[in-house]
Short mmCIF file of C-alpha atoms in Angstrom, two decimals:
data_model
loop_
_atom_site.label_atom_id
_atom_site.label_comp_id
_atom_site.label_asym_id
_atom_site.label_seq_id
_atom_site.Cartn_x
_atom_site.Cartn_y
_atom_site.Cartn_z
CA MET A 152 -16.40 27.39 -5.16
CA VAL A 153 -18.92 25.35 -3.15
CA LYS A 154 -19.23 26.46 0.46
CA ILE A 155 -19.09 23.62 2.99
CA SER A 156 -21.51 23.87 5.88
CA PHE A 157 -20.42 23.59 9.51
CA ARG A 158 -22.24 20.26 9.81
CA GLU A 159 -20.47 18.89 6.75
CA LYS A 160 -17.14 19.93 8.23
CA GLN A 161 -18.01 18.14 11.46
CA LEU A 162 -18.94 14.99 9.58
CA GLN A 163 -15.69 15.10 7.62
CA VAL A 164 -13.63 15.54 10.79
CA ARG A 165 -15.40 12.57 12.35
CA GLU A 166 -14.91 10.44 9.25
CA ASP A 167 -11.21 11.32 9.16
CA ALA A 168 -10.92 10.31 12.82
CA ILE A 169 -12.63 6.98 12.09
CA VAL A 170 -10.34 6.18 9.17
CA ALA A 171 -7.25 7.15 11.18
CA SER A 172 -8.34 4.82 13.98
CA VAL A 173 -9.06 1.97 11.56
CA ASN A 174 -5.70 2.43 9.88
CA ARG A 175 -3.88 2.20 13.22
CA LEU A 176 -5.89 -0.79 14.45
CA LEU A 177 -5.39 -2.64 11.17
CA ALA A 178 -1.66 -2.03 11.42
CA GLU A 179 -1.57 -3.22 15.04
CA LYS A 180 -4.01 -6.14 14.98
CA GLY A 181 -4.94 -6.93 11.38
CA PHE A 182 -8.39 -7.15 9.84
CA ASP A 183 -9.50 -10.41 11.47
CA LEU A 184 -8.82 -9.24 15.05
CA MET A 185 -10.04 -5.66 14.66
CA THR A 186 -13.67 -5.09 15.69
CA VAL A 187 -16.13 -2.30 15.03
CA ASP A 188 -16.58 -1.92 18.79
CA GLU A 189 -12.86 -1.18 19.14
CA VAL A 190 -13.07 1.51 16.47
CA VAL A 191 -16.08 3.09 18.15
CA ALA A 192 -14.35 3.09 21.54
CA ASP A 193 -11.12 4.45 20.10
CA VAL A 194 -12.82 7.35 18.31
CA GLY A 195 -15.23 8.01 21.18
CA ILE A 196 -18.48 7.92 19.23
CA ALA A 197 -21.65 5.83 19.25
CA LYS A 198 -21.86 2.85 16.93
CA ALA A 199 -24.85 4.45 15.21
CA SER A 200 -22.68 7.46 14.40
CA LEU A 201 -20.04 5.26 12.83
CA TYR A 202 -22.64 3.52 10.65
CA LYS A 203 -23.63 6.90 9.23
CA HIS A 204 -20.24 6.85 7.50
CA PHE A 205 -19.43 3.15 7.01
CA ASN A 206 -21.92 0.30 6.94
CA SER A 207 -19.53 -2.58 7.65
CA LYS A 208 -16.12 -3.64 8.88
CA GLU A 209 -15.16 -4.28 5.25
CA ALA A 210 -16.10 -0.72 4.31
CA LEU A 211 -13.86 0.55 7.10
CA ALA A 212 -10.92 -1.47 5.76
CA ALA A 213 -11.56 -0.23 2.23
CA ALA A 214 -11.53 3.39 3.43
CA ALA A 215 -8.20 2.81 5.18
CA MET A 216 -6.75 1.27 2.02
CA VAL A 217 -7.94 4.21 -0.11
CA GLN A 218 -6.13 6.56 2.26
CA VAL A 219 -2.89 4.56 2.02
CA LEU A 220 -3.10 4.41 -1.77
CA GLU A 221 -3.66 8.16 -1.94
CA ARG A 222 -0.62 8.71 0.29
CA ALA A 223 1.41 6.47 -2.03
CA LEU A 224 0.27 8.38 -5.12
CA ALA A 225 1.18 11.64 -3.42
CA GLU A 226 4.64 10.24 -2.66
CA LEU A 227 5.13 9.22 -6.31
CA ALA A 228 4.14 12.72 -7.40
CA ARG A 229 6.60 14.20 -4.90
CA LEU A 230 9.42 11.98 -6.19
CA ARG A 231 8.71 12.96 -9.80
CA GLU A 232 8.67 16.65 -8.94
CA GLN A 233 11.78 16.40 -6.77
CA ASP A 234 13.93 14.87 -9.50
CA PRO A 235 12.23 14.42 -12.89
CA ALA A 236 15.45 13.06 -14.41
CA ALA A 237 16.05 10.39 -11.76
CA PRO A 238 16.54 6.86 -13.15
CA ALA A 239 13.50 4.61 -12.91
CA LEU A 240 15.35 2.18 -10.63
CA ALA A 241 16.16 4.97 -8.18
CA GLN A 242 12.50 5.97 -8.11
CA LEU A 243 11.38 2.39 -7.47
CA LYS A 244 13.86 2.08 -4.60
CA ALA A 245 12.61 5.38 -3.17
CA VAL A 246 9.02 4.11 -3.27
CA ALA A 247 9.99 0.84 -1.58
CA ARG A 248 11.90 2.78 1.06
CA TRP A 249 8.84 4.96 1.72
CA THR A 250 6.46 1.99 2.08
CA MET A 251 8.78 0.33 4.59
CA ARG A 252 9.02 3.53 6.62
CA VAL A 253 5.22 3.69 6.72
CA GLN A 254 5.03 0.12 7.98
CA LEU A 255 7.74 0.63 10.60
CA ALA A 256 5.82 3.70 11.80
CA GLY A 257 2.75 1.49 12.38
CA GLU A 258 0.73 3.16 9.63
CA MET A 259 0.34 0.34 7.09
CA PRO A 260 -2.98 -1.59 7.28
CA SER A 261 -2.65 -5.36 7.49
CA LEU A 262 -5.24 -7.27 5.49
CA PRO A 263 -5.67 -11.08 5.29
CA ALA A 264 -4.66 -13.00 2.19
CA GLN A 265 -7.96 -14.88 2.11
CA ASN A 266 -11.25 -13.26 3.07
CA SER A 267 -14.15 -13.48 0.64
CA SER A 268 -16.25 -10.71 2.19
CA LEU A 269 -13.32 -8.28 2.27
CA ARG A 270 -12.28 -9.18 -1.26
CA ALA A 271 -15.83 -8.64 -2.51
CA ALA A 272 -16.01 -5.27 -0.78
CA LEU A 273 -12.71 -4.14 -2.31
CA LEU A 274 -13.69 -5.31 -5.79
CA ALA A 275 -16.92 -3.33 -5.49
CA HIS A 276 -15.20 -0.18 -4.20
CA LYS A 277 -14.76 2.11 -7.21
CA VAL A 278 -12.45 4.62 -5.52
CA TYR A 279 -10.21 1.87 -4.17
CA LEU A 280 -9.91 0.20 -7.58
CA ASP A 281 -9.26 3.53 -9.28
CA ARG A 282 -6.44 4.44 -6.88
CA LEU A 283 -4.96 0.94 -7.11
CA MET A 284 -4.96 1.01 -10.90
CA CYS A 285 -3.37 4.48 -10.94
CA LEU A 286 -0.62 3.33 -8.58
CA SER A 287 -0.03 0.13 -10.57
CA ASP A 288 0.13 2.06 -13.85
CA GLU A 289 2.68 4.55 -12.51
CA LEU A 290 4.87 1.88 -10.95
CA GLY A 291 4.52 -0.20 -14.11
CA GLU A 292 6.00 2.63 -16.18
CA TRP A 293 9.06 2.79 -13.92
CA ILE A 294 9.40 -1.01 -13.92
CA THR A 295 9.41 -1.32 -17.70
CA ALA A 296 11.75 1.68 -18.01
CA ALA A 297 14.19 0.13 -15.52
CA GLN A 298 14.08 -3.16 -17.41
CA ALA A 299 14.69 -1.40 -20.72
CA ALA A 300 17.66 0.41 -19.18
CA GLY A 301 19.14 -2.89 -17.98
CA ASP A 302 18.74 -1.92 -14.31
CA LEU A 303 16.18 -4.65 -13.59
CA ARG A 304 16.20 -8.19 -14.96
CA PRO A 305 14.31 -8.12 -18.27
CA ASP A 306 13.48 -11.85 -18.00
CA LEU A 307 11.22 -11.22 -15.00
CA PRO A 308 7.57 -10.55 -15.87
CA PRO A 309 6.85 -6.88 -14.98
CA GLU A 310 3.85 -7.85 -12.88
CA VAL A 311 6.08 -10.05 -10.70
CA VAL A 312 8.26 -7.02 -9.97
CA LEU A 313 5.11 -5.01 -9.22
CA TYR A 314 3.79 -7.59 -6.75
CA THR A 315 7.22 -7.81 -5.14
CA LEU A 316 7.17 -4.06 -4.50
CA PHE A 317 3.67 -4.30 -3.04
CA ALA A 318 4.89 -7.09 -0.77
CA ARG A 319 7.57 -4.86 0.73
CA ALA A 320 4.81 -2.66 2.16
CA CYS A 321 3.71 -5.45 4.51
CA ASP A 322 6.86 -7.55 4.84
CA PRO A 323 6.82 -9.27 8.29
CA VAL A 324 10.63 -9.28 8.30
CA LEU A 325 10.51 -5.54 9.07
CA GLY A 326 8.71 -6.13 12.35
CA LEU A 327 10.89 -9.10 13.29
CA LEU A 328 14.11 -7.17 12.78
CA LYS A 329 12.75 -4.15 14.66
CA ALA A 330 11.67 -6.34 17.57
CA GLY A 331 15.16 -7.82 17.72
CA GLY A 332 16.58 -4.38 18.48
CA GLN A 333 19.84 -5.04 16.65
CA TYR A 334 19.27 -2.56 13.83
CA SER A 335 17.88 0.94 13.46
CA ASP A 336 14.84 1.50 11.23
CA GLU A 337 17.01 2.88 8.43
CA GLN A 338 19.41 -0.07 8.67
CA ILE A 339 16.47 -2.48 8.43
CA ILE A 340 15.18 -0.67 5.35
CA GLU A 341 18.56 -0.74 3.62
CA ILE A 342 19.00 -4.46 4.40
CA LEU A 343 15.64 -5.30 2.85
CA LEU A 344 16.25 -3.02 -0.13
CA LEU A 345 19.47 -4.90 -0.77
CA SER A 346 17.79 -8.29 -0.57
CA CYS A 347 14.87 -7.09 -2.73
CA PHE A 348 16.77 -5.34 -5.51
CA GLY A 349 20.12 -7.12 -5.23
CA GLY A 350 18.84 -10.63 -4.71
CA LEU A 351 20.34 -13.34 -2.52
CA ALA A 352 22.61 -15.10 -5.00
CA ALA A 353 26.22 -13.97 -5.48
CA ALA A 354 25.77 -14.37 -9.24
CA GLN A 355 22.55 -13.84 -11.14
CA PRO A 356 21.86 -16.62 -13.68
CA ALA A 357 19.09 -16.35 -16.22
CA LEU A 358 15.74 -17.87 -15.32
CA GLU A 359 15.78 -21.63 -15.92
CA SER A 360 12.38 -21.54 -17.59
CA LYS A 361 10.74 -18.51 -19.12
CA PRO A 362 6.99 -17.94 -19.45
CA ASN A 363 5.55 -19.52 -22.58
CA ALA A 364 3.87 -16.31 -23.64
CA ALA A 365 5.09 -12.76 -23.34
CA PRO A 366 3.64 -11.21 -20.18
CA GLU A 367 1.36 -8.24 -20.33
CA PRO A 368 2.77 -4.93 -19.09
CA ALA A 369 2.48 -4.45 -15.33
CA LYS A 370 -0.07 -1.69 -15.71
CA LYS A 371 -2.46 -4.09 -17.46
CA ARG A 372 -2.43 -6.60 -14.64
CA ALA A 373 -2.99 -4.71 -11.42
CA PRO A 374 -3.90 -6.86 -8.41
CA ALA A 375 -7.60 -7.12 -7.70
CA SER A 376 -7.19 -6.38 -4.02
CA ARG A 377 -4.50 -5.14 -1.68
CA VAL A 378 -4.07 -8.15 0.59
CA ARG A 379 -0.75 -8.32 2.41
CA THR A 380 1.14 -7.89 -0.83
CA SER A 381 0.03 -3.12 -1.12
CA PRO A 382 0.44 0.42 -1.51
#
């Protein structure tokens, strides 16, 4: 077992504090409005100290996303251990419920849909891509299992279901309903779960036009970046 020095522990504590601050500021303000100066002031360190850990605003956002993805993977592991025999659809609903709770708690980073520098940083971030692929693979297994069981529409491409689940993690409807004050957090979550998994139509017709080619499994087509659509 490698012994960690006191200095290394201090650096890790500081880095954890930076990422926690970035995560909160991204949830509150979004990537475009968040500044490095705000992070520095919030953590209470010099800008030079921050740059010892992260060399750019994009690197800060990537670190926050890695943390969220790791939390999501830990939640999936917990769900599997809690009830290994649970139906795939129940597990998918539990994951969606968890992501919405994280957002309502102000702990889900908000990233822009279009930002070339951020996208480039995420695509170059090996740990981020690894965690994203792991999460997509695990969710993809539940999606295809739920479709095979007849619990999810089999005529929907699996990757569309995957992206829909990612979108629930940053759904602006959550914030709008909470601001209205008419519903509790749990009521908001159940309403959105119903609209997500139950759909809006009273009857569910087949898709009018199906894809020309069979879609690849969800786990083969993970999104390249987590931009207002992720765990």
